[in-house]
Structures are given as structure tokens and as C-alpha cells.
Amino acid sequence: MKLAVLFARFTWLFVFVVPLLLPAQSSSKVYLTSTGSIVFRSDAPQELIKAKSNELKGAIDLQAKTFSFKVRITSFDGFNGALQHTHFHENYMQSERYPEATFKGKIIEDIDWSVPGKYTVRAKGMLNIHGVEQERIIKGEVLVEPDKSMRITASFTILLSDHDIPIPRIVKEKLAEEVKVAMDATLLIR
């Protein structure tokens, strides 16, 4: 467990702190957030499960057109009760073994980020959930504000089988195979 914590801190340092040092040497603009929200919804025949985290962390380098987002699995709250919360972490997501979900990659579109407005963008990268990486293209909306902040929203689905998340036969009617995900984050330039 200590090795996992050390690795997570090193990853945090490399992904989120190192880019802060780079703009001093180049004209790169890096936007950061540590309070984005991410919600998932499993709408199965016998049960609706919803949970939310307000601890989505992310960085976007506009010049390099790269991004990196992560969320601690244990930061999700909601669910329909304590037992469901426990099953989510212990039986499905195995939060101790796989403490984070990440999405890292490149922005496909060429956007003039200096012009305030709303833009539709596609992000292509590796989505890592439950220790399994899948290449994904996720479409989202970016609102560039005159104050130089940007708000990103996106909605997409995840197939549990794509990430080796098992659904025991006994709960097949209570847990959807396809989970809906929505994210919302305001990023500020650093």
C-alpha cells in the first residue's frame, strides 16, 4: 500500500506540478483544476445507482494540445446506501488495488484558444479504469471565458466489460453493463 501511495504522489508531481515549471521557459499555457466533478449513473432494470466526485484533477497544455485527468475512486459519494458503497469499492472497482481512473492524451481539433467562445472538441487518449486501458475519443464542449478560464463538459458511456469490471450473476439486474459518465470542470491558467 505504501508503494502505491508513493507512486500516486510521484505521478501527481510529474503530471501536475512539472507542467507548472515549463511555462517559465516557453510560451506554453497550462490550465489546471483540482475541483472538477464527475458523475456516473448505472440505470439497470431493477436499480438506479448514481455517485459523484468533486475531486477531478486535470491539466491541459494548449500549445502541446495535451491533457491529463484523474480521479480517486474512493472520492465518489452518493449510492443508495452504505452497503452499495462498500460493494462498489470492494467488489467491483477494487479501489485499494486500482485507486484512480485516468484519461490522458491529445486534443484533436485546432482551436484558437485566445478567442472566447464555445467550442466542440474531441479528446483522443487512453482511458484507464480498473487497471485496464482503452483508447477512446471523447467529445466535449469547451467554453473559453474572457477572464481566461475555461469550462469543460463531456458526457460518454463506459462498458464495464471493457475494463474487466465483473457483474456477478446475482446482481445482473441491479447493475448496468453500460454506465453513463458526465464531467464538468473549470480550469484556470497557471
XYZ file of N, CA and C in Angstrom:
570
model
N 0.821 -1.194 0.000
C 0.000 0.000 0.000
C 0.863 1.255 0.000
N 1.953 1.260 0.764
C 2.818 2.435 0.824
C 3.451 2.715 -0.536
N 3.793 1.650 -1.272
C 4.369 1.814 -2.595
C 3.346 2.461 -3.533
N 2.086 2.061 -3.428
C 1.039 2.641 -4.262
C 0.860 4.128 -3.963
N 0.908 4.506 -2.700
C 0.774 5.912 -2.322
C 1.962 6.708 -2.854
N 3.157 6.163 -2.723
C 4.360 6.829 -3.217
C 4.281 7.003 -4.734
N 3.838 5.952 -5.445
C 3.695 6.029 -6.891
C 2.666 7.084 -7.272
N 1.537 7.133 -6.552
C 0.492 8.121 -6.839
C 1.022 9.533 -6.643
N 1.806 9.751 -5.595
C 2.364 11.083 -5.354
C 3.370 11.460 -6.432
N 4.196 10.497 -6.859
C 5.154 10.756 -7.922
C 4.418 11.098 -9.215
N 3.345 10.338 -9.512
C 2.561 10.598 -10.713
C 1.957 11.987 -10.650
N 1.420 12.358 -9.479
C 0.842 13.692 -9.286
C 1.900 14.756 -9.566
N 3.081 14.581 -9.012
C 4.171 15.534 -9.192
C 4.517 15.660 -10.671
N 4.678 14.545 -11.346
C 5.089 14.543 -12.734
C 4.024 15.140 -13.653
N 2.767 14.761 -13.436
C 1.706 15.172 -14.345
C 1.211 16.582 -14.077
N 1.154 16.990 -12.805
C 0.515 18.259 -12.495
C 1.479 19.356 -12.056
N 2.584 19.026 -11.435
C 3.488 20.061 -10.943
C 4.545 20.416 -11.983
N 5.124 19.433 -12.642
C 6.160 19.702 -13.630
C 5.673 20.663 -14.719
N 4.425 20.506 -15.250
C 3.990 21.483 -16.257
C 3.962 22.923 -15.750
N 3.816 23.110 -14.451
C 3.834 24.467 -13.910
C 5.199 25.116 -14.070
N 6.230 24.317 -14.082
C 7.581 24.844 -14.206
C 7.944 25.166 -15.652
N 7.271 24.534 -16.602
C 7.615 24.694 -18.004
C 7.258 26.054 -18.597
N 6.121 26.662 -18.248
C 5.788 27.939 -18.892
C 6.832 29.022 -18.697
N 7.601 28.956 -17.659
C 8.642 29.956 -17.439
C 9.699 29.891 -18.535
N 9.822 28.731 -19.195
C 10.842 28.566 -20.218
C 10.265 28.599 -21.629
N 8.936 28.581 -21.750
C 8.321 28.604 -23.076
C 7.049 29.432 -23.014
N 6.350 29.537 -24.135
C 5.109 30.299 -24.165
C 3.904 29.386 -23.956
N 4.128 28.196 -23.470
C 3.058 27.231 -23.258
C 2.076 27.725 -22.211
N 0.782 27.493 -22.448
C -0.259 27.847 -21.493
C -0.829 26.557 -20.918
N -0.709 26.413 -19.605
C -1.214 25.228 -18.927
C -2.386 25.649 -18.049
N -3.496 24.963 -18.218
C -4.692 25.187 -17.409
C -4.841 24.020 -16.447
N -5.252 24.318 -15.203
C -5.355 23.290 -14.168
C -6.688 23.354 -13.437
N -7.105 22.206 -12.922
C -8.227 22.130 -11.996
C -7.939 21.046 -10.962
N -8.492 21.223 -9.792
C -8.429 20.164 -8.774
C -9.804 19.958 -8.146
N -10.818 20.626 -8.700
C -12.161 20.542 -8.122
C -13.231 20.262 -9.175
N -12.859 19.589 -10.246
C -13.858 19.235 -11.246
C -14.792 18.168 -10.696
N -15.938 18.019 -11.332
C -16.873 16.989 -10.887
C -17.037 15.926 -11.959
N -17.260 14.720 -11.494
C -17.530 13.602 -12.390
C -18.622 12.764 -11.740
N -19.628 12.441 -12.525
C -20.800 11.711 -12.049
C -20.949 10.462 -12.901
N -21.270 9.336 -12.262
C -21.630 8.172 -13.052
C -23.019 7.707 -12.666
N -23.662 7.058 -13.638
C -25.041 6.608 -13.460
C -25.188 5.229 -14.088
N -25.610 4.281 -13.273
C -25.899 2.924 -13.739
C -27.410 2.756 -13.652
N -28.061 2.681 -14.814
C -29.520 2.582 -14.869
C -29.888 1.171 -15.316
N -29.981 0.257 -14.349
C -30.290 -1.145 -14.611
C -31.790 -1.387 -14.439
N -32.308 -2.519 -14.925
C -33.747 -2.780 -14.810
C -34.308 -2.691 -13.388
N -33.554 -3.117 -12.386
C -34.084 -3.127 -11.021
C -33.515 -2.042 -10.107
N -32.516 -1.297 -10.576
C -31.917 -0.313 -9.671
C -31.192 0.792 -10.435
N -31.319 1.998 -9.900
C -30.582 3.155 -10.402
C -29.501 3.483 -9.384
N -28.247 3.539 -9.838
C -27.127 3.859 -8.962
C -26.456 5.109 -9.505
N -26.295 6.117 -8.629
C -25.603 7.342 -9.012
C -24.574 7.678 -7.942
N -23.424 8.184 -8.390
C -22.394 8.646 -7.461
C -21.631 9.783 -8.125
N -21.029 10.623 -7.270
C -20.349 11.815 -7.764
C -19.071 12.050 -6.981
N -18.072 12.577 -7.690
C -16.839 13.046 -7.061
C -16.621 14.490 -7.469
N -16.209 15.309 -6.513
C -15.822 16.694 -6.802
C -14.313 16.858 -6.710
N -13.591 15.761 -6.922
C -12.133 15.773 -6.811
C -11.446 15.426 -8.128
N -12.086 15.726 -9.246
C -11.451 15.502 -10.538
C -10.311 16.496 -10.696
N -9.130 15.991 -10.969
C -7.945 16.825 -11.165
C -7.546 16.739 -12.641
N -7.042 17.857 -13.163
C -6.675 17.823 -14.565
C -5.762 18.948 -14.975
N -5.099 18.741 -16.099
C -4.198 19.729 -16.690
C -4.334 19.660 -18.204
N -4.328 20.835 -18.822
C -4.350 20.925 -20.285
C -3.248 21.875 -20.704
N -2.390 21.414 -21.602
C -1.342 22.246 -22.188
C -1.826 22.625 -23.585
N -2.210 23.886 -23.775
C -2.800 24.306 -25.041
C -1.818 24.256 -26.205
N -0.572 24.608 -25.952
C 0.413 24.612 -27.040
C 0.684 23.185 -27.525
N 0.858 22.269 -26.606
C 1.135 20.879 -26.977
C -0.136 20.118 -27.333
N -1.319 20.708 -27.032
C -2.618 20.068 -27.250
C -2.738 18.754 -26.471
N -2.170 18.727 -25.260
C -2.224 17.518 -24.439
C -3.073 17.778 -23.201
N -3.563 16.693 -22.624
C -4.367 16.784 -21.406
C -4.122 15.557 -20.542
N -4.445 15.708 -19.271
C -4.370 14.604 -18.318
C -5.396 14.872 -17.215
N -6.268 13.898 -16.977
C -7.258 13.992 -15.908
C -7.192 12.733 -15.060
N -7.506 12.891 -13.770
C -7.563 11.722 -12.891
C -8.550 11.988 -11.770
N -9.087 10.890 -11.225
C -9.984 10.972 -10.079
C -9.720 9.761 -9.184
N -9.687 10.019 -7.878
C -9.559 8.917 -6.920
C -10.902 8.193 -6.845
N -10.880 6.900 -6.975
C -12.117 6.116 -6.948
C -12.813 6.258 -5.593
N -12.048 6.339 -4.513
C -12.660 6.458 -3.184
C -13.310 7.815 -2.946
N -13.140 8.764 -3.863
C -13.747 10.087 -3.679
C -15.214 10.124 -4.113
N -15.728 9.049 -4.689
C -17.128 9.027 -5.117
C -18.059 8.854 -3.929
N -19.075 9.710 -3.876
C -20.118 9.646 -2.854
C -21.468 9.553 -3.537
N -22.445 9.157 -2.761
C -23.798 9.023 -3.292
C -24.279 7.622 -3.008
N -24.549 6.871 -4.039
C -25.023 5.497 -3.925
C -26.377 5.467 -3.211
N -26.938 4.297 -3.049
C -28.248 4.132 -2.426
C -28.131 3.656 -0.987
N -26.929 3.612 -0.466
C -26.732 3.179 0.910
C -25.300 2.749 1.141
N -24.983 2.497 2.412
C -23.615 2.139 2.795
C -23.175 0.808 2.196
N -24.080 -0.160 2.127
C -23.721 -1.468 1.582
C -23.361 -1.357 0.100
N -24.122 -0.583 -0.639
C -23.838 -0.377 -2.058
C -22.484 0.316 -2.244
N -22.203 1.290 -1.380
C -20.919 1.994 -1.402
C -19.772 1.007 -1.172
N -19.928 0.144 -0.195
C -18.905 -0.870 0.119
C -18.719 -1.828 -1.043
N -19.813 -2.324 -1.621
C -19.709 -3.257 -2.756
C -19.020 -2.599 -3.946
N -19.323 -1.322 -4.187
C -18.695 -0.592 -5.286
C -17.175 -0.612 -5.147
N -16.692 -0.298 -3.938
C -15.241 -0.213 -3.726
C -14.566 -1.575 -3.605
N -15.180 -2.504 -2.927
C -14.532 -3.786 -2.659
C -14.737 -4.812 -3.771
N -15.955 -4.918 -4.300
C -16.265 -5.998 -5.236
C -16.119 -5.626 -6.706
N -16.412 -4.373 -7.049
C -16.406 -4.002 -8.461
C -15.158 -3.213 -8.841
N -14.954 -2.073 -8.210
C -13.827 -1.217 -8.587
C -12.516 -1.618 -7.926
N -12.565 -2.387 -6.869
C -11.355 -2.808 -6.147
C -10.457 -1.582 -5.911
N -11.010 -0.615 -5.201
C -10.385 0.700 -5.041
C -8.998 0.674 -4.410
N -8.732 -0.288 -3.544
C -7.375 -0.362 -2.966
C -6.365 -0.778 -4.015
N -6.749 -1.682 -4.880
C -5.834 -2.181 -5.913
C -5.714 -1.198 -7.089
N -6.836 -0.564 -7.424
C -6.879 0.392 -8.538
C -7.435 1.715 -8.006
N -6.607 2.529 -7.366
C -7.111 3.714 -6.653
C -7.562 4.874 -7.526
N -7.178 4.901 -8.799
C -7.506 6.045 -9.646
C -8.008 5.608 -11.012
N -8.786 6.484 -11.613
C -9.142 6.379 -13.027
C -8.486 7.570 -13.708
N -7.934 7.361 -14.896
C -7.222 8.429 -15.598
C -7.639 8.484 -17.066
N -7.482 9.656 -17.658
C -7.675 9.852 -19.094
C -6.617 10.840 -19.546
N -5.719 10.385 -20.425
C -4.585 11.202 -20.882
C -4.478 11.093 -22.398
N -4.157 12.216 -23.032
C -3.999 12.159 -24.478
C -3.848 13.513 -25.118
N -4.425 13.644 -26.338
C -4.275 14.857 -27.132
C -5.648 15.372 -27.574
N -5.704 16.690 -27.766
C -6.892 17.338 -28.315
C -6.769 17.281 -29.832
N -7.801 16.812 -30.504
C -7.735 16.616 -31.949
C -7.856 17.938 -32.714
N -8.822 18.774 -32.353
C -9.098 19.995 -33.104
C -8.025 21.064 -32.896
N -7.885 21.899 -33.938
C -7.053 23.098 -33.836
C -7.980 24.259 -33.492
N -7.818 24.799 -32.292
C -8.688 25.860 -31.794
C -7.826 27.084 -31.474
N -8.356 28.256 -31.768
C -7.705 29.491 -31.334
C -8.214 29.786 -29.924
N -7.490 29.310 -28.936
C -7.909 29.397 -27.535
C -7.902 30.832 -27.011
N -7.322 31.773 -27.767
C -7.295 33.164 -27.313
C -8.631 33.866 -27.557
N -9.516 33.238 -28.327
C -10.813 33.830 -28.653
C -11.881 33.218 -27.744
N -12.502 34.036 -26.877
C -13.571 33.494 -26.029
C -14.712 32.937 -26.873
N -15.308 31.870 -26.385
C -16.425 31.260 -27.098
C -16.591 29.805 -26.705
N -17.572 29.165 -27.319
C -17.876 27.758 -27.043
C -17.400 26.912 -28.216
N -16.634 25.874 -27.906
C -16.052 25.020 -28.940
C -16.375 23.554 -28.659
N -16.656 22.817 -29.716
C -16.803 21.366 -29.610
C -15.443 20.764 -29.930
N -14.950 19.928 -29.038
C -13.633 19.311 -29.237
C -13.727 17.807 -29.028
N -12.765 17.120 -29.605
C -12.623 15.682 -29.375
C -11.273 15.447 -28.715
N -11.305 14.664 -27.658
C -10.081 14.309 -26.935
C -9.794 12.846 -27.206
N -8.616 12.559 -27.730
C -8.230 11.177 -28.029
C -7.135 10.776 -27.053
N -7.362 9.663 -26.361
C -6.357 9.249 -25.401
C -6.653 7.894 -24.802
N -5.922 7.600 -23.753
C -6.054 6.323 -23.055
C -6.856 6.526 -21.776
N -7.984 5.837 -21.700
C -8.835 5.850 -20.522
C -8.488 4.617 -19.698
N -8.007 4.852 -18.476
C -7.600 3.751 -17.606
C -8.565 3.670 -16.432
N -9.313 2.586 -16.375
C -10.237 2.317 -15.279
C -10.025 0.875 -14.858
N -9.922 0.643 -13.567
C -9.781 -0.716 -13.030
C -8.521 -1.383 -13.578
N -7.493 -0.573 -13.857
C -6.222 -1.115 -14.330
C -6.202 -1.507 -15.793
N -7.269 -1.220 -16.529
C -7.354 -1.596 -17.939
C -7.439 -0.319 -18.777
N -6.517 -0.178 -19.722
C -6.505 0.981 -20.606
C -7.275 0.685 -21.888
N -8.059 1.660 -22.313
C -8.778 1.591 -23.578
C -8.574 2.913 -24.302
N -8.225 2.842 -25.587
C -8.131 4.073 -26.356
C -9.547 4.571 -26.637
N -9.773 5.849 -26.381
C -11.101 6.424 -26.563
C -10.985 7.794 -27.208
N -12.018 8.152 -27.931
C -12.209 9.523 -28.395
C -13.470 10.004 -27.705
N -13.328 11.046 -26.891
C -14.456 11.571 -26.130
C -14.718 13.004 -26.588
N -15.958 13.243 -26.966
C -16.376 14.556 -27.449
C -16.843 15.396 -26.264
N -16.490 16.670 -26.290
C -16.905 17.560 -25.214
C -17.080 18.979 -25.698
N -17.554 19.803 -24.788
C -17.716 21.231 -25.055
C -16.738 22.001 -24.177
N -16.079 22.987 -24.772
C -15.169 23.856 -24.024
C -15.676 25.287 -24.166
N -15.897 25.925 -23.026
C -16.299 27.326 -23.011
C -15.101 28.137 -22.540
N -14.510 28.898 -23.458
C -13.376 29.760 -23.128
C -13.950 31.106 -22.707
N -13.661 31.497 -21.472
C -14.203 32.723 -20.905
C -13.261 33.902 -21.157
N -13.794 35.125 -21.190
C -12.939 36.314 -21.365
C -11.896 36.465 -20.247
N -12.176 35.911 -19.049
C -11.213 36.018 -17.946
C -10.093 34.985 -18.056
N -10.038 34.285 -19.188
C -9.003 33.297 -19.499
C -9.180 31.972 -18.750
N -10.341 31.753 -18.137
C -10.639 30.427 -17.593
C -11.342 29.638 -18.688
N -11.442 28.330 -18.509
C -12.192 27.518 -19.455
C -12.992 26.472 -18.694
N -14.189 26.215 -19.187
C -15.059 25.208 -18.585
C -15.246 24.090 -19.600
N -15.000 22.869 -19.134
C -15.113 21.702 -19.992
C -16.246 20.831 -19.480
N -17.124 20.407 -20.389
C -18.164 19.451 -20.062
C -18.122 18.333 -21.096
N -18.402 17.127 -20.653
C -18.442 15.983 -21.563
C -19.335 14.908 -20.963
N -19.976 14.162 -21.832
C -20.772 13.006 -21.433
C -20.384 11.843 -22.340
N -20.249 10.679 -21.753
C -19.861 9.494 -22.510
C -20.296 8.258 -21.746
N -20.147 7.104 -22.357
C -20.504 5.845 -21.695
C -19.272 4.957 -21.565
N -19.349 4.083 -20.592
C -18.280 3.113 -20.351
C -18.914 1.735 -20.243
N -18.392 0.788 -20.989
C -18.814 -0.602 -20.835
C -17.957 -1.229 -19.743
N -18.598 -1.780 -18.723
C -17.847 -2.386 -17.621
C -16.952 -3.513 -18.121
N -17.419 -4.263 -19.104
C -16.625 -5.384 -19.621
C -15.337 -4.902 -20.296
N -15.333 -3.677 -20.841
C -14.118 -3.126 -21.460
C -13.002 -2.921 -20.439
N -13.369 -2.851 -19.168
C -12.386 -2.592 -18.114
C -12.341 -3.725 -17.086
N -12.762 -4.893 -17.515
C -12.709 -6.105 -16.673
C -13.367 -5.895 -15.313
N -14.486 -5.174 -15.289
C -15.241 -4.995 -14.055
C -16.357 -6.027 -14.076
N -16.292 -6.996 -13.184
C -17.260 -8.097 -13.221
C -18.636 -7.692 -12.681
N -19.671 -8.297 -13.254
C -21.025 -8.162 -12.720
C -21.459 -9.562 -12.294
N -21.482 -9.830 -10.990
C -21.914 -11.150 -10.533
C -23.350 -11.440 -10.974
N -23.615 -12.679 -11.286
C -24.933 -13.094 -11.772
C -26.059 -12.640 -10.842
N -25.808 -12.656 -9.547
C -26.839 -12.322 -8.560
C -27.293 -10.860 -8.632
N -26.450 -9.973 -9.167
C -26.814 -8.548 -9.269
C -26.930 -8.075 -10.716
N -27.048 -8.995 -11.655
C -27.097 -8.652 -13.074
C -28.234 -7.675 -13.411
N -29.358 -7.757 -12.710
C -30.489 -6.872 -12.960
C -30.376 -5.546 -12.199
N -29.356 -5.437 -11.322
C -29.204 -4.234 -10.500
C -28.025 -3.363 -10.922
N -27.209 -3.860 -11.830
C -26.021 -3.128 -12.260
C -25.965 -3.137 -13.783
N -25.995 -1.943 -14.380
C -25.985 -1.833 -15.840
C -24.609 -2.172 -16.398
N -24.592 -2.830 -17.535
C -23.331 -3.140 -18.227
C -22.721 -1.863 -18.810
N -23.569 -0.926 -19.196
C -23.109 0.347 -19.748
C -23.423 1.450 -18.742
N -22.383 2.164 -18.313
C -22.516 3.212 -17.308
C -22.344 4.566 -17.995
N -23.239 5.503 -17.658
C -23.157 6.855 -18.213
C -22.283 7.710 -17.295
N -21.421 8.515 -17.901
C -20.490 9.366 -17.162
C -20.629 10.797 -17.685
N -20.627 11.750 -16.761
C -20.638 13.170 -17.121
C -19.570 13.882 -16.307
N -18.820 14.748 -16.957
C -17.797 15.522 -16.237
C -17.997 16.996 -16.506
N -17.592 17.793 -15.512
C -17.716 19.249 -15.586
C -16.553 19.830 -14.796
N -15.730 20.624 -15.429
C -14.560 21.179 -14.742
C -14.240 22.572 -15.266
N -13.925 23.467 -14.335
C -13.421 24.787 -14.690
C -11.921 24.792 -14.449
N -11.167 25.137 -15.472
C -9.716 25.151 -15.391
C -9.223 26.589 -15.454
N -8.192 26.884 -14.668
C -7.593 28.214 -14.626
C -6.156 28.141 -15.113
N -5.711 29.202 -15.766
C -4.348 29.227 -16.282
C -3.366 29.383 -15.118
N -2.249 28.690 -15.213
C -1.189 28.771 -14.186
C 0.106 29.116 -14.860
